[in-house]
C-alpha cells in the first residue's frame, strides 16, 4: 500500500502534490483524472471529494484529503520538514493562503480558459490579467529581497507557488518583466528536478 494521488498531470495544483512526494522520496501511485472531460465528477471521485476537484490524496491508512496546499502541508509535517518556528510556519501559511486567493484564481484560471477551454485572450475579463500581474509584482518584490519566500532555504511556500508561476506564460503572462521571479523559478527547478544544488 502506498500514497495514492488522483490528479490531472497538467494541473499546477496537482503538480504540487506530485513534486512534494518526489522531494520527500515517498513512493506513490498516480491515478490520472482528466479535468477537462469532467472526470472529477464521477461517482467514485465525488465519494472521495464531494467538491468534485483534484488533487485528492489517499494515505496508506485509507484516509483521504483534498486541497493541494493541505495535502502538501501534511506531507511535509509528517516528514518533519516544516519550518521549526511558529513564526516561519505562519509565514509559510501566509504565502499559501495568498496563493489560493490572490495568485491561482487569476494566473491559473486565465491559463485554464486559454489552454483548456480554447478561449481567445482578448475575449477574457481583463481583471484576470491585471490581478495576475499584481500577484507577479508582489512575488518579484519579495524575491528581490530574498532567494526564497520564507527563511533561507527552499520550502513549502516555494513549492506551492512554483507550479502556477512557472505555467503563467501559458496564461498569457509575460515573465520577462520579473527577473527575480525568473531566477527563483530556476532555483526551484534545481531543487525539485535536480535534487537540490543551488
Ligand atoms: N483549491 C483547490 C483547487 C482544486 C482545483 O481547482 N482543481 C481543479 C483542477 S486544477 C479541478 O479539479 N477542477 C474540476 C472542477 O472544478 O470541476 C486545490 O488547491 O486543490
mmCIF file with all atom_site columns, C-alpha atoms and ligand atoms in Angstrom:
data_model
loop_
_atom_site.group_PDB
_atom_site.id
_atom_site.type_symbol
_atom_site.label_atom_id
_atom_site.label_alt_id
_atom_site.label_comp_id
_atom_site.label_asym_id
_atom_site.label_entity_id
_atom_site.label_seq_id
_atom_site.pdbx_PDB_ins_code
_atom_site.Cartn_x
_atom_site.Cartn_y
_atom_site.Cartn_z
_atom_site.occupancy
_atom_site.B_iso_or_equiv
_atom_site.pdbx_formal_charge
_atom_site.auth_seq_id
_atom_site.auth_comp_id
_atom_site.auth_asym_id
_atom_site.auth_atom_id
_atom_site.pdbx_PDB_model_num
ATOM   1   C CA  . UNK A 1 1   ? 0.000   0.000  0.000   1.00 0.00 ? 1   UNK A CA  1
ATOM   2   C CA  . UNK A 1 2   ? 1.310   3.391  -0.957  1.00 0.00 ? 2   UNK A CA  1
ATOM   3   C CA  . UNK A 1 3   ? 0.219   7.018  -1.215  1.00 0.00 ? 3   UNK A CA  1
ATOM   4   C CA  . UNK A 1 4   ? -2.364  7.339  -3.959  1.00 0.00 ? 4   UNK A CA  1
ATOM   5   C CA  . UNK A 1 5   ? -2.890  10.613 -5.832  1.00 0.00 ? 5   UNK A CA  1
ATOM   6   C CA  . UNK A 1 6   ? -5.888  11.365 -8.011  1.00 0.00 ? 6   UNK A CA  1
ATOM   7   C CA  . UNK A 1 7   ? -4.770  14.192 -10.235 1.00 0.00 ? 7   UNK A CA  1
ATOM   8   C CA  . UNK A 1 8   ? -4.601  15.814 -13.642 1.00 0.00 ? 8   UNK A CA  1
ATOM   9   C CA  . UNK A 1 9   ? -0.966  15.919 -14.755 1.00 0.00 ? 9   UNK A CA  1
ATOM   10  C CA  . UNK A 1 10  ? -1.411  19.355 -16.383 1.00 0.00 ? 10  UNK A CA  1
ATOM   11  C CA  . UNK A 1 11  ? -2.856  20.960 -13.264 1.00 0.00 ? 11  UNK A CA  1
ATOM   12  C CA  . UNK A 1 12  ? -0.470  23.042 -11.168 1.00 0.00 ? 12  UNK A CA  1
ATOM   13  C CA  . UNK A 1 13  ? -2.445  22.191 -8.028  1.00 0.00 ? 13  UNK A CA  1
ATOM   14  C CA  . UNK A 1 14  ? -1.855  18.505 -8.762  1.00 0.00 ? 14  UNK A CA  1
ATOM   15  C CA  . UNK A 1 15  ? 1.802   19.069 -9.645  1.00 0.00 ? 15  UNK A CA  1
ATOM   16  C CA  . UNK A 1 16  ? 2.375   20.500 -6.150  1.00 0.00 ? 16  UNK A CA  1
ATOM   17  C CA  . UNK A 1 17  ? 1.421   17.136 -4.684  1.00 0.00 ? 17  UNK A CA  1
ATOM   18  C CA  . UNK A 1 18  ? 3.497   15.121 -7.158  1.00 0.00 ? 18  UNK A CA  1
ATOM   19  C CA  . UNK A 1 19  ? 6.614   17.193 -6.539  1.00 0.00 ? 19  UNK A CA  1
ATOM   20  C CA  . UNK A 1 20  ? 6.131   17.123 -2.769  1.00 0.00 ? 20  UNK A CA  1
ATOM   21  C CA  . UNK A 1 21  ? 6.028   13.322 -2.861  1.00 0.00 ? 21  UNK A CA  1
ATOM   22  C CA  . UNK A 1 22  ? 9.084   13.172 -5.112  1.00 0.00 ? 22  UNK A CA  1
ATOM   23  C CA  . UNK A 1 23  ? 11.014  15.633 -2.995  1.00 0.00 ? 23  UNK A CA  1
ATOM   24  C CA  . UNK A 1 24  ? 10.263  13.656 0.157   1.00 0.00 ? 24  UNK A CA  1
ATOM   25  C CA  . UNK A 1 25  ? 11.185  10.401 -1.569  1.00 0.00 ? 25  UNK A CA  1
ATOM   26  C CA  . UNK A 1 26  ? 7.770   8.823  -0.992  1.00 0.00 ? 26  UNK A CA  1
ATOM   27  C CA  . UNK A 1 27  ? 6.615   6.183  -3.472  1.00 0.00 ? 27  UNK A CA  1
ATOM   28  C CA  . UNK A 1 28  ? 3.115   6.818  -4.786  1.00 0.00 ? 28  UNK A CA  1
ATOM   29  C CA  . UNK A 1 29  ? 0.527   5.669  -7.275  1.00 0.00 ? 29  UNK A CA  1
ATOM   30  C CA  . UNK A 1 30  ? -0.796  8.339  -9.653  1.00 0.00 ? 30  UNK A CA  1
ATOM   31  C CA  . UNK A 1 31  ? -4.364  7.944  -10.913 1.00 0.00 ? 31  UNK A CA  1
ATOM   32  C CA  . UNK A 1 32  ? -4.835  10.288 -13.865 1.00 0.00 ? 32  UNK A CA  1
ATOM   33  C CA  . UNK A 1 33  ? -8.095  12.256 -13.828 1.00 0.00 ? 33  UNK A CA  1
ATOM   34  C CA  . UNK A 1 34  ? -8.933  14.382 -16.871 1.00 0.00 ? 34  UNK A CA  1
ATOM   35  C CA  . UNK A 1 35  ? -10.421 17.604 -15.527 1.00 0.00 ? 35  UNK A CA  1
ATOM   36  C CA  . UNK A 1 36  ? -11.427 18.900 -18.965 1.00 0.00 ? 36  UNK A CA  1
ATOM   37  C CA  . UNK A 1 37  ? -13.563 15.796 -19.518 1.00 0.00 ? 37  UNK A CA  1
ATOM   38  C CA  . UNK A 1 38  ? -15.368 16.233 -16.211 1.00 0.00 ? 38  UNK A CA  1
ATOM   39  C CA  . UNK A 1 39  ? -13.852 13.131 -14.660 1.00 0.00 ? 39  UNK A CA  1
ATOM   40  C CA  . UNK A 1 40  ? -13.676 14.753 -11.218 1.00 0.00 ? 40  UNK A CA  1
ATOM   41  C CA  . UNK A 1 41  ? -17.477 14.414 -11.166 1.00 0.00 ? 41  UNK A CA  1
ATOM   42  C CA  . UNK A 1 42  ? -17.583 10.633 -11.431 1.00 0.00 ? 42  UNK A CA  1
ATOM   43  C CA  . UNK A 1 43  ? -19.346 8.826  -8.587  1.00 0.00 ? 43  UNK A CA  1
ATOM   44  C CA  . UNK A 1 44  ? -16.031 7.352  -7.437  1.00 0.00 ? 44  UNK A CA  1
ATOM   45  C CA  . UNK A 1 45  ? -14.278 10.725 -7.298  1.00 0.00 ? 45  UNK A CA  1
ATOM   46  C CA  . UNK A 1 46  ? -17.248 12.540 -5.728  1.00 0.00 ? 46  UNK A CA  1
ATOM   47  C CA  . UNK A 1 47  ? -17.252 9.911  -2.988  1.00 0.00 ? 47  UNK A CA  1
ATOM   48  C CA  . UNK A 1 48  ? -13.620 10.827 -2.264  1.00 0.00 ? 48  UNK A CA  1
ATOM   49  C CA  . UNK A 1 49  ? -14.086 14.607 -2.610  1.00 0.00 ? 49  UNK A CA  1
ATOM   50  C CA  . UNK A 1 50  ? -17.648 15.963 -2.722  1.00 0.00 ? 50  UNK A CA  1
ATOM   51  C CA  . UNK A 1 51  ? -16.198 19.249 -4.010  1.00 0.00 ? 51  UNK A CA  1
ATOM   52  C CA  . UNK A 1 52  ? -15.552 17.469 -7.325  1.00 0.00 ? 52  UNK A CA  1
ATOM   53  C CA  . UNK A 1 53  ? -11.938 18.607 -7.604  1.00 0.00 ? 53  UNK A CA  1
ATOM   54  C CA  . UNK A 1 54  ? -8.465  17.167 -7.769  1.00 0.00 ? 54  UNK A CA  1
ATOM   55  C CA  . UNK A 1 55  ? -5.898  16.727 -6.351  1.00 0.00 ? 55  UNK A CA  1
ATOM   56  C CA  . UNK A 1 56  ? -7.096  14.132 -3.867  1.00 0.00 ? 56  UNK A CA  1
ATOM   57  C CA  . UNK A 1 57  ? -4.705  12.058 -1.810  1.00 0.00 ? 57  UNK A CA  1
ATOM   58  C CA  . UNK A 1 58  ? -5.408  8.703  -0.219  1.00 0.00 ? 58  UNK A CA  1
ATOM   59  C CA  . UNK A 1 59  ? -2.918  7.915  2.540   1.00 0.00 ? 59  UNK A CA  1
ATOM   60  C CA  . UNK A 1 60  ? -1.676  4.337  3.011   1.00 0.00 ? 60  UNK A CA  1
ATOM   61  C CA  . UNK A 1 61  ? -4.011  4.005  6.032   1.00 0.00 ? 61  UNK A CA  1
ATOM   62  C CA  . UNK A 1 62  ? -7.024  4.842  3.822   1.00 0.00 ? 62  UNK A CA  1
ATOM   63  C CA  . UNK A 1 63  ? -7.518  8.420  4.978   1.00 0.00 ? 63  UNK A CA  1
ATOM   64  C CA  . UNK A 1 64  ? -8.488  10.844 2.230   1.00 0.00 ? 64  UNK A CA  1
ATOM   65  C CA  . UNK A 1 65  ? -7.653  14.542 1.911   1.00 0.00 ? 65  UNK A CA  1
ATOM   66  C CA  . UNK A 1 66  ? -8.366  17.185 -0.736  1.00 0.00 ? 66  UNK A CA  1
ATOM   67  C CA  . UNK A 1 67  ? -6.943  20.707 -1.283  1.00 0.00 ? 67  UNK A CA  1
ATOM   68  C CA  . UNK A 1 68  ? -3.430  20.791 -2.704  1.00 0.00 ? 68  UNK A CA  1
ATOM   69  C CA  . UNK A 1 69  ? -1.963  23.017 -0.024  1.00 0.00 ? 69  UNK A CA  1
ATOM   70  C CA  . UNK A 1 70  ? -3.464  20.971 2.818   1.00 0.00 ? 70  UNK A CA  1
ATOM   71  C CA  . UNK A 1 71  ? -2.058  17.791 1.265   1.00 0.00 ? 71  UNK A CA  1
ATOM   72  C CA  . UNK A 1 72  ? 1.409   19.291 0.818   1.00 0.00 ? 72  UNK A CA  1
ATOM   73  C CA  . UNK A 1 73  ? 1.363   20.691 4.351   1.00 0.00 ? 73  UNK A CA  1
ATOM   74  C CA  . UNK A 1 74  ? 0.507   17.310 5.848   1.00 0.00 ? 74  UNK A CA  1
ATOM   75  C CA  . UNK A 1 75  ? 3.184   15.518 3.798   1.00 0.00 ? 75  UNK A CA  1
ATOM   76  C CA  . UNK A 1 76  ? 5.854   17.942 4.997   1.00 0.00 ? 76  UNK A CA  1
ATOM   77  C CA  . UNK A 1 77  ? 4.508   17.830 8.546   1.00 0.00 ? 77  UNK A CA  1
ATOM   78  C CA  . UNK A 1 78  ? 4.713   14.027 8.622   1.00 0.00 ? 78  UNK A CA  1
ATOM   79  C CA  . UNK A 1 79  ? 8.238   14.165 7.216   1.00 0.00 ? 79  UNK A CA  1
ATOM   80  C CA  . UNK A 1 80  ? 9.162   16.708 9.894   1.00 0.00 ? 80  UNK A CA  1
ATOM   81  C CA  . UNK A 1 81  ? 10.159  19.150 7.166   1.00 0.00 ? 81  UNK A CA  1
ATOM   82  C CA  . UNK A 1 82  ? 8.011   22.143 8.131   1.00 0.00 ? 82  UNK A CA  1
ATOM   83  C CA  . UNK A 1 83  ? 9.823   25.224 9.431   1.00 0.00 ? 83  UNK A CA  1
ATOM   84  C CA  . UNK A 1 84  ? 10.757  24.933 13.092  1.00 0.00 ? 84  UNK A CA  1
ATOM   85  C CA  . UNK A 1 85  ? 9.474   28.223 14.444  1.00 0.00 ? 85  UNK A CA  1
ATOM   86  C CA  . UNK A 1 86  ? 5.819   29.126 14.793  1.00 0.00 ? 86  UNK A CA  1
ATOM   87  C CA  . UNK A 1 87  ? 6.630   32.407 13.052  1.00 0.00 ? 87  UNK A CA  1
ATOM   88  C CA  . UNK A 1 88  ? 8.088   30.711 9.977   1.00 0.00 ? 88  UNK A CA  1
ATOM   89  C CA  . UNK A 1 89  ? 5.236   28.195 9.823   1.00 0.00 ? 89  UNK A CA  1
ATOM   90  C CA  . UNK A 1 90  ? 2.708   31.024 9.918   1.00 0.00 ? 90  UNK A CA  1
ATOM   91  C CA  . UNK A 1 91  ? 4.654   32.963 7.287   1.00 0.00 ? 91  UNK A CA  1
ATOM   92  C CA  . UNK A 1 92  ? 4.553   29.848 5.108   1.00 0.00 ? 92  UNK A CA  1
ATOM   93  C CA  . UNK A 1 93  ? 0.780   29.625 5.540   1.00 0.00 ? 93  UNK A CA  1
ATOM   94  C CA  . UNK A 1 94  ? 0.511   33.306 4.735   1.00 0.00 ? 94  UNK A CA  1
ATOM   95  C CA  . UNK A 1 95  ? 2.042   32.651 1.284   1.00 0.00 ? 95  UNK A CA  1
ATOM   96  C CA  . UNK A 1 96  ? -0.062  29.528 0.762   1.00 0.00 ? 96  UNK A CA  1
ATOM   97  C CA  . UNK A 1 97  ? -3.337  31.303 1.532   1.00 0.00 ? 97  UNK A CA  1
ATOM   98  C CA  . UNK A 1 98  ? -2.253  34.223 -0.635  1.00 0.00 ? 98  UNK A CA  1
ATOM   99  C CA  . UNK A 1 99  ? -1.536  31.788 -3.460  1.00 0.00 ? 99  UNK A CA  1
ATOM   100 C CA  . UNK A 1 100 ? -5.036  30.389 -3.270  1.00 0.00 ? 100 UNK A CA  1
ATOM   101 C CA  . UNK A 1 101 ? -6.819  33.737 -3.059  1.00 0.00 ? 101 UNK A CA  1
ATOM   102 C CA  . UNK A 1 102 ? -4.682  36.200 -4.999  1.00 0.00 ? 102 UNK A CA  1
ATOM   103 C CA  . UNK A 1 103 ? -2.495  34.223 -7.403  1.00 0.00 ? 103 UNK A CA  1
ATOM   104 C CA  . UNK A 1 104 ? -4.119  30.959 -8.551  1.00 0.00 ? 104 UNK A CA  1
ATOM   105 C CA  . UNK A 1 105 ? -7.601  32.474 -9.190  1.00 0.00 ? 105 UNK A CA  1
ATOM   106 C CA  . UNK A 1 106 ? -6.095  34.804 -11.794 1.00 0.00 ? 106 UNK A CA  1
ATOM   107 C CA  . UNK A 1 107 ? -2.989  33.121 -13.190 1.00 0.00 ? 107 UNK A CA  1
ATOM   108 C CA  . UNK A 1 108 ? -4.232  29.525 -13.204 1.00 0.00 ? 108 UNK A CA  1
ATOM   109 C CA  . UNK A 1 109 ? -7.744  30.478 -14.225 1.00 0.00 ? 109 UNK A CA  1
ATOM   110 C CA  . UNK A 1 110 ? -6.554  32.578 -17.180 1.00 0.00 ? 110 UNK A CA  1
ATOM   111 C CA  . UNK A 1 111 ? -4.347  29.700 -18.287 1.00 0.00 ? 111 UNK A CA  1
ATOM   112 C CA  . UNK A 1 112 ? -7.282  27.304 -17.932 1.00 0.00 ? 112 UNK A CA  1
ATOM   113 C CA  . UNK A 1 113 ? -9.503  29.463 -20.097 1.00 0.00 ? 113 UNK A CA  1
ATOM   114 C CA  . UNK A 1 114 ? -6.869  29.747 -22.807 1.00 0.00 ? 114 UNK A CA  1
ATOM   115 C CA  . UNK A 1 115 ? -5.340  26.262 -22.733 1.00 0.00 ? 115 UNK A CA  1
ATOM   116 C CA  . UNK A 1 116 ? -8.284  24.036 -21.779 1.00 0.00 ? 116 UNK A CA  1
ATOM   117 C CA  . UNK A 1 117 ? -11.304 25.990 -22.967 1.00 0.00 ? 117 UNK A CA  1
ATOM   118 C CA  . UNK A 1 118 ? -9.542  27.401 -26.035 1.00 0.00 ? 118 UNK A CA  1
ATOM   119 C CA  . UNK A 1 119 ? -10.825 30.928 -25.418 1.00 0.00 ? 119 UNK A CA  1
ATOM   120 C CA  . UNK A 1 120 ? -9.147  33.882 -27.119 1.00 0.00 ? 120 UNK A CA  1
ATOM   121 C CA  . UNK A 1 121 ? -7.097  36.033 -24.704 1.00 0.00 ? 121 UNK A CA  1
ATOM   122 C CA  . UNK A 1 122 ? -8.821  39.222 -25.871 1.00 0.00 ? 122 UNK A CA  1
ATOM   123 C CA  . UNK A 1 123 ? -12.217 37.722 -25.030 1.00 0.00 ? 123 UNK A CA  1
ATOM   124 C CA  . UNK A 1 124 ? -11.296 37.284 -21.356 1.00 0.00 ? 124 UNK A CA  1
ATOM   125 C CA  . UNK A 1 125 ? -12.137 39.502 -18.396 1.00 0.00 ? 125 UNK A CA  1
ATOM   126 C CA  . UNK A 1 126 ? -9.201  41.994 -18.177 1.00 0.00 ? 126 UNK A CA  1
ATOM   127 C CA  . UNK A 1 127 ? -9.274  41.644 -14.391 1.00 0.00 ? 127 UNK A CA  1
ATOM   128 C CA  . UNK A 1 128 ? -7.573  38.247 -14.760 1.00 0.00 ? 128 UNK A CA  1
ATOM   129 C CA  . UNK A 1 129 ? -4.531  39.817 -16.404 1.00 0.00 ? 129 UNK A CA  1
ATOM   130 C CA  . UNK A 1 130 ? -4.435  42.829 -14.064 1.00 0.00 ? 130 UNK A CA  1
ATOM   131 C CA  . UNK A 1 131 ? -4.683  40.805 -10.857 1.00 0.00 ? 131 UNK A CA  1
ATOM   132 C CA  . UNK A 1 132 ? -2.339  38.094 -12.140 1.00 0.00 ? 132 UNK A CA  1
ATOM   133 C CA  . UNK A 1 133 ? 0.241   40.742 -12.944 1.00 0.00 ? 133 UNK A CA  1
ATOM   134 C CA  . UNK A 1 134 ? -0.271  42.260 -9.499  1.00 0.00 ? 134 UNK A CA  1
ATOM   135 C CA  . UNK A 1 135 ? 0.477   38.846 -7.967  1.00 0.00 ? 135 UNK A CA  1
ATOM   136 C CA  . UNK A 1 136 ? 3.649   38.566 -10.049 1.00 0.00 ? 136 UNK A CA  1
ATOM   137 C CA  . UNK A 1 137 ? 4.718   42.048 -8.921  1.00 0.00 ? 137 UNK A CA  1
ATOM   138 C CA  . UNK A 1 138 ? 4.268   41.022 -5.302  1.00 0.00 ? 138 UNK A CA  1
ATOM   139 C CA  . UNK A 1 139 ? 6.385   37.898 -5.843  1.00 0.00 ? 139 UNK A CA  1
ATOM   140 C CA  . UNK A 1 140 ? 9.008   39.969 -7.671  1.00 0.00 ? 140 UNK A CA  1
ATOM   141 C CA  . UNK A 1 141 ? 9.272   42.409 -4.752  1.00 0.00 ? 141 UNK A CA  1
ATOM   142 C CA  . UNK A 1 142 ? 9.688   39.585 -2.240  1.00 0.00 ? 142 UNK A CA  1
ATOM   143 C CA  . UNK A 1 143 ? 12.221  37.701 -4.349  1.00 0.00 ? 143 UNK A CA  1
ATOM   144 C CA  . UNK A 1 144 ? 14.333  40.809 -4.842  1.00 0.00 ? 144 UNK A CA  1
ATOM   145 C CA  . UNK A 1 145 ? 14.997  40.808 -1.117  1.00 0.00 ? 145 UNK A CA  1
ATOM   146 C CA  . UNK A 1 146 ? 15.317  37.067 -0.572  1.00 0.00 ? 146 UNK A CA  1
ATOM   147 C CA  . UNK A 1 147 ? 16.203  33.908 -2.528  1.00 0.00 ? 147 UNK A CA  1
ATOM   148 C CA  . UNK A 1 148 ? 13.261  32.008 -1.032  1.00 0.00 ? 148 UNK A CA  1
ATOM   149 C CA  . UNK A 1 149 ? 9.806   33.051 0.081   1.00 0.00 ? 149 UNK A CA  1
ATOM   150 C CA  . UNK A 1 150 ? 10.345  32.068 3.726   1.00 0.00 ? 150 UNK A CA  1
ATOM   151 C CA  . UNK A 1 151 ? 13.645  31.647 5.520   1.00 0.00 ? 151 UNK A CA  1
ATOM   152 C CA  . UNK A 1 152 ? 16.938  30.703 3.958   1.00 0.00 ? 152 UNK A CA  1
ATOM   153 C CA  . UNK A 1 153 ? 16.044  27.525 2.099   1.00 0.00 ? 153 UNK A CA  1
ATOM   154 C CA  . UNK A 1 154 ? 13.589  26.168 -0.417  1.00 0.00 ? 154 UNK A CA  1
ATOM   155 C CA  . UNK A 1 155 ? 10.406  25.386 1.495   1.00 0.00 ? 155 UNK A CA  1
ATOM   156 C CA  . UNK A 1 156 ? 6.727   24.578 1.335   1.00 0.00 ? 156 UNK A CA  1
ATOM   157 C CA  . UNK A 1 157 ? 5.780   28.141 0.349   1.00 0.00 ? 157 UNK A CA  1
ATOM   158 C CA  . UNK A 1 158 ? 8.129   27.974 -2.659  1.00 0.00 ? 158 UNK A CA  1
ATOM   159 C CA  . UNK A 1 159 ? 6.780   24.556 -3.615  1.00 0.00 ? 159 UNK A CA  1
ATOM   160 C CA  . UNK A 1 160 ? 3.177   25.806 -3.563  1.00 0.00 ? 160 UNK A CA  1
ATOM   161 C CA  . UNK A 1 161 ? 3.879   29.000 -5.528  1.00 0.00 ? 161 UNK A CA  1
ATOM   162 C CA  . UNK A 1 162 ? 6.144   27.339 -8.072  1.00 0.00 ? 162 UNK A CA  1
ATOM   163 C CA  . UNK A 1 163 ? 3.781   25.395 -10.380 1.00 0.00 ? 163 UNK A CA  1
ATOM   164 C CA  . UNK A 1 164 ? 1.386   28.136 -11.467 1.00 0.00 ? 164 UNK A CA  1
ATOM   165 C CA  . UNK A 1 165 ? 4.093   30.799 -11.564 1.00 0.00 ? 165 UNK A CA  1
ATOM   166 C CA  . UNK A 1 166 ? 6.063   28.559 -13.908 1.00 0.00 ? 166 UNK A CA  1
ATOM   167 C CA  . UNK A 1 167 ? 2.944   27.969 -16.017 1.00 0.00 ? 167 UNK A CA  1
ATOM   168 C CA  . UNK A 1 168 ? 1.984   31.662 -16.112 1.00 0.00 ? 168 UNK A CA  1
ATOM   169 C CA  . UNK A 1 169 ? 3.244   32.144 -19.702 1.00 0.00 ? 169 UNK A CA  1
ATOM   170 C CA  . UNK A 1 170 ? 0.625   29.583 -20.811 1.00 0.00 ? 170 UNK A CA  1
ATOM   171 C CA  . UNK A 1 171 ? -1.914  32.014 -19.367 1.00 0.00 ? 171 UNK A CA  1
ATOM   172 C CA  . UNK A 1 172 ? -0.503  34.843 -21.424 1.00 0.00 ? 172 UNK A CA  1
ATOM   173 C CA  . UNK A 1 173 ? 1.575   36.371 -18.615 1.00 0.00 ? 173 UNK A CA  1
ATOM   174 C CA  . UNK A 1 174 ? 4.898   37.838 -19.686 1.00 0.00 ? 174 UNK A CA  1
ATOM   175 C CA  . UNK A 1 175 ? 7.576   36.851 -17.148 1.00 0.00 ? 175 UNK A CA  1
ATOM   176 C CA  . UNK A 1 176 ? 10.368  38.870 -18.809 1.00 0.00 ? 176 UNK A CA  1
ATOM   177 C CA  . UNK A 1 177 ? 9.432   41.870 -16.679 1.00 0.00 ? 177 UNK A CA  1
ATOM   178 C CA  . UNK A 1 178 ? 10.041  39.853 -13.489 1.00 0.00 ? 178 UNK A CA  1
ATOM   179 C CA  . UNK A 1 179 ? 13.731  38.885 -13.404 1.00 0.00 ? 179 UNK A CA  1
ATOM   180 C CA  . UNK A 1 180 ? 13.778  37.939 -9.719  1.00 0.00 ? 180 UNK A CA  1
ATOM   181 C CA  . UNK A 1 181 ? 10.815  35.629 -10.307 1.00 0.00 ? 181 UNK A CA  1
ATOM   182 C CA  . UNK A 1 182 ? 12.600  34.010 -13.262 1.00 0.00 ? 182 UNK A CA  1
ATOM   183 C CA  . UNK A 1 183 ? 15.763  33.468 -11.204 1.00 0.00 ? 183 UNK A CA  1
ATOM   184 C CA  . UNK A 1 184 ? 13.677  31.958 -8.378  1.00 0.00 ? 184 UNK A CA  1
ATOM   185 C CA  . UNK A 1 185 ? 11.901  29.633 -10.853 1.00 0.00 ? 185 UNK A CA  1
ATOM   186 C CA  . UNK A 1 186 ? 15.359  28.392 -11.889 1.00 0.00 ? 186 UNK A CA  1
ATOM   187 C CA  . UNK A 1 187 ? 16.361  27.808 -8.281  1.00 0.00 ? 187 UNK A CA  1
ATOM   188 C CA  . UNK A 1 188 ? 13.087  25.954 -7.561  1.00 0.00 ? 188 UNK A CA  1
ATOM   189 C CA  . UNK A 1 189 ? 13.586  23.870 -10.669 1.00 0.00 ? 189 UNK A CA  1
ATOM   190 C CA  . UNK A 1 190 ? 17.044  22.821 -9.486  1.00 0.00 ? 190 UNK A CA  1
ATOM   191 C CA  . UNK A 1 191 ? 15.639  21.870 -6.081  1.00 0.00 ? 191 UNK A CA  1
ATOM   192 C CA  . UNK A 1 192 ? 12.786  19.845 -7.483  1.00 0.00 ? 192 UNK A CA  1
ATOM   193 C CA  . UNK A 1 193 ? 14.195  18.279 -10.600 1.00 0.00 ? 193 UNK A CA  1
ATOM   194 C CA  . UNK A 1 194 ? 17.907  18.033 -9.900  1.00 0.00 ? 194 UNK A CA  1
ATOM   195 C CA  . UNK A 1 195 ? 17.725  17.218 -6.216  1.00 0.00 ? 195 UNK A CA  1
ATOM   196 C CA  . UNK A 1 196 ? 18.868  20.456 -4.757  1.00 0.00 ? 196 UNK A CA  1
ATOM   197 C CA  . UNK A 1 197 ? 22.206  22.064 -5.635  1.00 0.00 ? 197 UNK A CA  1
ATOM   198 C CA  . UNK A 1 198 ? 21.540  25.751 -5.504  1.00 0.00 ? 198 UNK A CA  1
HETATM 199 N N1  . LIG B 2 .   ? -8.180  24.893 -4.066  1.00 0.00 ? 1   LIG B N1  1
HETATM 200 C C1  . LIG B 2 .   ? -8.127  23.602 -4.706  1.00 0.00 ? 1   LIG B C1  1
HETATM 201 C C2  . LIG B 2 .   ? -8.409  23.789 -6.164  1.00 0.00 ? 1   LIG B C2  1
HETATM 202 C C3  . LIG B 2 .   ? -8.550  22.497 -6.879  1.00 0.00 ? 1   LIG B C3  1
HETATM 203 C C4  . LIG B 2 .   ? -8.997  22.703 -8.304  1.00 0.00 ? 1   LIG B C4  1
HETATM 204 O O1  . LIG B 2 .   ? -9.385  23.798 -8.711  1.00 0.00 ? 1   LIG B O1  1
HETATM 205 N N2  . LIG B 2 .   ? -8.923  21.628 -9.053  1.00 0.00 ? 1   LIG B N2  1
HETATM 206 C C5  . LIG B 2 .   ? -9.286  21.692 -10.435 1.00 0.00 ? 1   LIG B C5  1
HETATM 207 C C6  . LIG B 2 .   ? -8.130  21.266 -11.303 1.00 0.00 ? 1   LIG B C6  1
HETATM 208 S S1  . LIG B 2 .   ? -6.785  22.420 -11.104 1.00 0.00 ? 1   LIG B S1  1
HETATM 209 C C7  . LIG B 2 .   ? -10.445 20.737 -10.646 1.00 0.00 ? 1   LIG B C7  1
HETATM 210 O O2  . LIG B 2 .   ? -10.415 19.623 -10.184 1.00 0.00 ? 1   LIG B O2  1
HETATM 211 N N3  . LIG B 2 .   ? -11.486 21.196 -11.342 1.00 0.00 ? 1   LIG B N3  1
HETATM 212 C C8  . LIG B 2 .   ? -12.563 20.368 -11.698 1.00 0.00 ? 1   LIG B C8  1
HETATM 213 C C9  . LIG B 2 .   ? -13.881 21.005 -11.435 1.00 0.00 ? 1   LIG B C9  1
HETATM 214 O O3  . LIG B 2 .   ? -13.911 22.000 -10.680 1.00 0.00 ? 1   LIG B O3  1
HETATM 215 O O4  . LIG B 2 .   ? -14.843 20.501 -11.975 1.00 0.00 ? 1   LIG B O4  1
HETATM 216 C C10 . LIG B 2 .   ? -6.752  22.964 -4.508  1.00 0.00 ? 1   LIG B C10 1
HETATM 217 O O5  . LIG B 2 .   ? -5.779  23.710 -4.301  1.00 0.00 ? 1   LIG B O5  1
HETATM 218 O O6  . LIG B 2 .   ? -6.633  21.740 -4.512  1.00 0.00 ? 1   LIG B O6  1
#
